[in-house]
Amino acid sequence: MDEAQEDMDKGMIIFEDIGELTAFAARLFACLCAIEIERKGFFTAVLSGGSTPKRFFKKLASPEFQDRVCWEKVHLFWGDERNVPPDDKDSNFGLAARELLARVPVPLENIHRMQVDLGPVKAAKEYEAEIKAFFVSRGTSAPRFDLVFLGLGTDGHTLSLFPGSKAVSEEKRLIVENYVKTLSSWRVTMTPAIVNNAKTCVFMASGEEKMDAVKEAVEGNLKALPAGLIRPSDGRLLWLVDKGAASALKQSMG
Ligand code: 6PG
């Protein structure tokens, strides 16, 4: 791969910058989407939150991908959500709505938003029920997403699985409400149980501020970080990082 240095034994691709990283992520989305639609007639993707995905959403909504993706057969879900209204500047759904959904023809009924306006506890229960019903109606008892995108916090959190929070040790429920002490706020999040049943999980991490978390997550004691809980049981895990986020790795790789 000319524009990136492959380190596939760690399931990692290191890109020059966030632009190349997100262009690759968009191509991966389009490619897996085509394969799954050909195979079963629809495609399920879980979108991540935070700021990293913004460039990815813009790329996916660009003319280059508009007609490369069969949007009417795409179902979009969210890995986690903040306890804010959907049009709030901090809403993970809101970011995708502005940068992607406003520009591509995904049918309204295919947009599966976490209804945090119901309150975190009810929203978690309803979302788990919605996801289970979605997959049962398509002949799959255990929810198995085709593609899950994940971000990485500088503290090693992913989704809204923050270090020391209750959700990190949840082993049964698929979607939970989670109080995050460091943020003094509630979140709603997917748990490792549902994410680890996915076919493909993709971390996107950019910037030097992530380098220690990437190093720990890839080389260190995985169990120390919530991100280390993401280990697909019957699927692939891929790290897409730019040079900044990989710079600690590069030091140790000599
Ligand atoms: C959230 C996210 C979270 C995010 C990481 C990285 O709601 O905050 O889901 O897990 O992906 O914090 O965020 P950045 O991309 O902004 O660094």
Short mmCIF file of C-alpha atoms in Angstrom, two decimals, residues 40-136:
data_model
loop_
_atom_site.label_atom_id
_atom_site.label_comp_id
_atom_site.label_asym_id
_atom_site.label_seq_id
_atom_site.Cartn_x
_atom_site.Cartn_y
_atom_site.Cartn_z
CA LYS A 40 -27.25 -10.40 2.04
CA GLY A 41 -28.90 -7.31 0.62
CA PHE A 42 -28.05 -4.79 3.35
CA PHE A 43 -25.09 -3.34 5.28
CA THR A 44 -24.87 -2.37 8.94
CA ALA A 45 -22.30 0.14 10.19
CA VAL A 46 -21.74 1.61 13.65
CA LEU A 47 -20.42 5.18 13.63
CA SER A 48 -18.05 6.50 16.28
CA GLY A 49 -18.23 9.82 18.07
CA GLY A 50 -15.87 12.59 19.03
CA SER A 51 -14.11 14.80 16.49
CA THR A 52 -11.95 12.32 14.56
CA PRO A 53 -14.81 10.99 12.39
CA LYS A 54 -15.63 14.47 11.01
CA ARG A 55 -13.15 14.20 8.12
CA PHE A 56 -14.32 10.62 7.50
CA PHE A 57 -17.99 11.68 7.27
CA LYS A 58 -17.07 14.53 4.91
CA LYS A 59 -15.10 12.14 2.70
CA LEU A 60 -17.91 9.58 2.65
CA ALA A 61 -20.38 12.32 1.70
CA SER A 62 -18.09 13.63 -1.08
CA PRO A 63 -18.99 13.18 -4.79
CA GLU A 64 -16.26 10.48 -4.93
CA PHE A 65 -18.36 8.18 -2.71
CA GLN A 66 -21.89 9.41 -3.38
CA ASP A 67 -22.53 6.81 -6.08
CA ARG A 68 -20.01 4.26 -4.84
CA VAL A 69 -22.28 3.40 -1.92
CA CYS A 70 -25.78 1.95 -2.27
CA TRP A 71 -27.08 4.25 0.51
CA GLU A 72 -30.66 2.96 0.46
CA LYS A 73 -29.41 -0.41 1.71
CA VAL A 74 -27.17 1.00 4.44
CA HIS A 75 -28.27 0.92 8.10
CA LEU A 76 -26.41 3.27 10.45
CA PHE A 77 -26.09 2.86 14.21
CA TRP A 78 -24.09 4.71 16.86
CA GLY A 79 -21.55 3.22 19.25
CA ASP A 80 -22.25 5.75 21.96
CA GLU A 81 -23.92 9.08 22.66
CA ARG A 82 -23.58 11.98 24.97
CA ASN A 83 -26.52 13.07 27.14
CA VAL A 84 -27.40 16.02 24.90
CA PRO A 85 -30.13 16.73 22.29
CA PRO A 86 -29.47 15.40 18.77
CA ASP A 87 -28.91 18.90 17.38
CA ASP A 88 -26.41 19.81 20.09
CA LYS A 89 -22.87 20.67 18.93
CA ASP A 90 -21.55 17.87 21.21
CA SER A 91 -23.95 15.20 19.93
CA ASN A 92 -22.29 12.29 18.14
CA PHE A 93 -25.46 11.83 16.11
CA GLY A 94 -25.52 15.57 15.41
CA LEU A 95 -22.01 15.50 13.93
CA ALA A 96 -22.95 12.66 11.57
CA ALA A 97 -26.25 14.35 10.73
CA ARG A 98 -24.52 17.58 9.69
CA GLU A 99 -21.52 16.09 7.90
CA LEU A 100 -22.96 12.89 6.39
CA LEU A 101 -26.72 12.31 6.70
CA ALA A 102 -27.55 15.76 5.29
CA ARG A 103 -25.65 14.84 2.11
CA VAL A 104 -26.36 11.16 1.38
CA PRO A 105 -29.72 9.43 0.72
CA VAL A 106 -29.86 7.02 3.66
CA PRO A 107 -33.58 6.32 4.21
CA LEU A 108 -34.87 7.76 7.51
CA GLU A 109 -35.92 4.29 8.69
CA ASN A 110 -32.32 3.13 8.25
CA ILE A 111 -30.96 5.71 10.69
CA HIS A 112 -30.94 4.10 14.14
CA ARG A 113 -30.22 6.92 16.61
CA MET A 114 -29.70 6.41 20.35
CA GLN A 115 -32.73 8.26 21.79
CA VAL A 116 -30.89 9.82 24.72
CA ASP A 117 -33.74 12.35 25.00
CA LEU A 118 -35.61 9.52 26.80
CA GLY A 119 -33.01 9.66 29.57
CA PRO A 120 -29.94 7.38 29.70
CA VAL A 121 -31.56 4.36 31.40
CA LYS A 122 -34.61 4.19 29.08
CA ALA A 123 -32.51 5.05 26.03
CA ALA A 124 -30.14 2.15 26.70
CA LYS A 125 -32.99 -0.33 27.13
CA GLU A 126 -34.84 0.89 24.03
CA TYR A 127 -31.70 0.85 21.88
CA GLU A 128 -30.82 -2.70 22.91
CA ALA A 129 -34.39 -3.79 22.12
CA GLU A 130 -34.29 -1.98 18.74
CA ILE A 131 -31.00 -3.58 17.74
CA LYS A 132 -32.11 -7.08 18.81
CA ALA A 133 -35.39 -6.68 16.88
CA PHE A 134 -33.49 -5.42 13.82
CA PHE A 135 -31.25 -8.46 13.66
CA VAL A 136 -33.96 -11.00 14.58
#
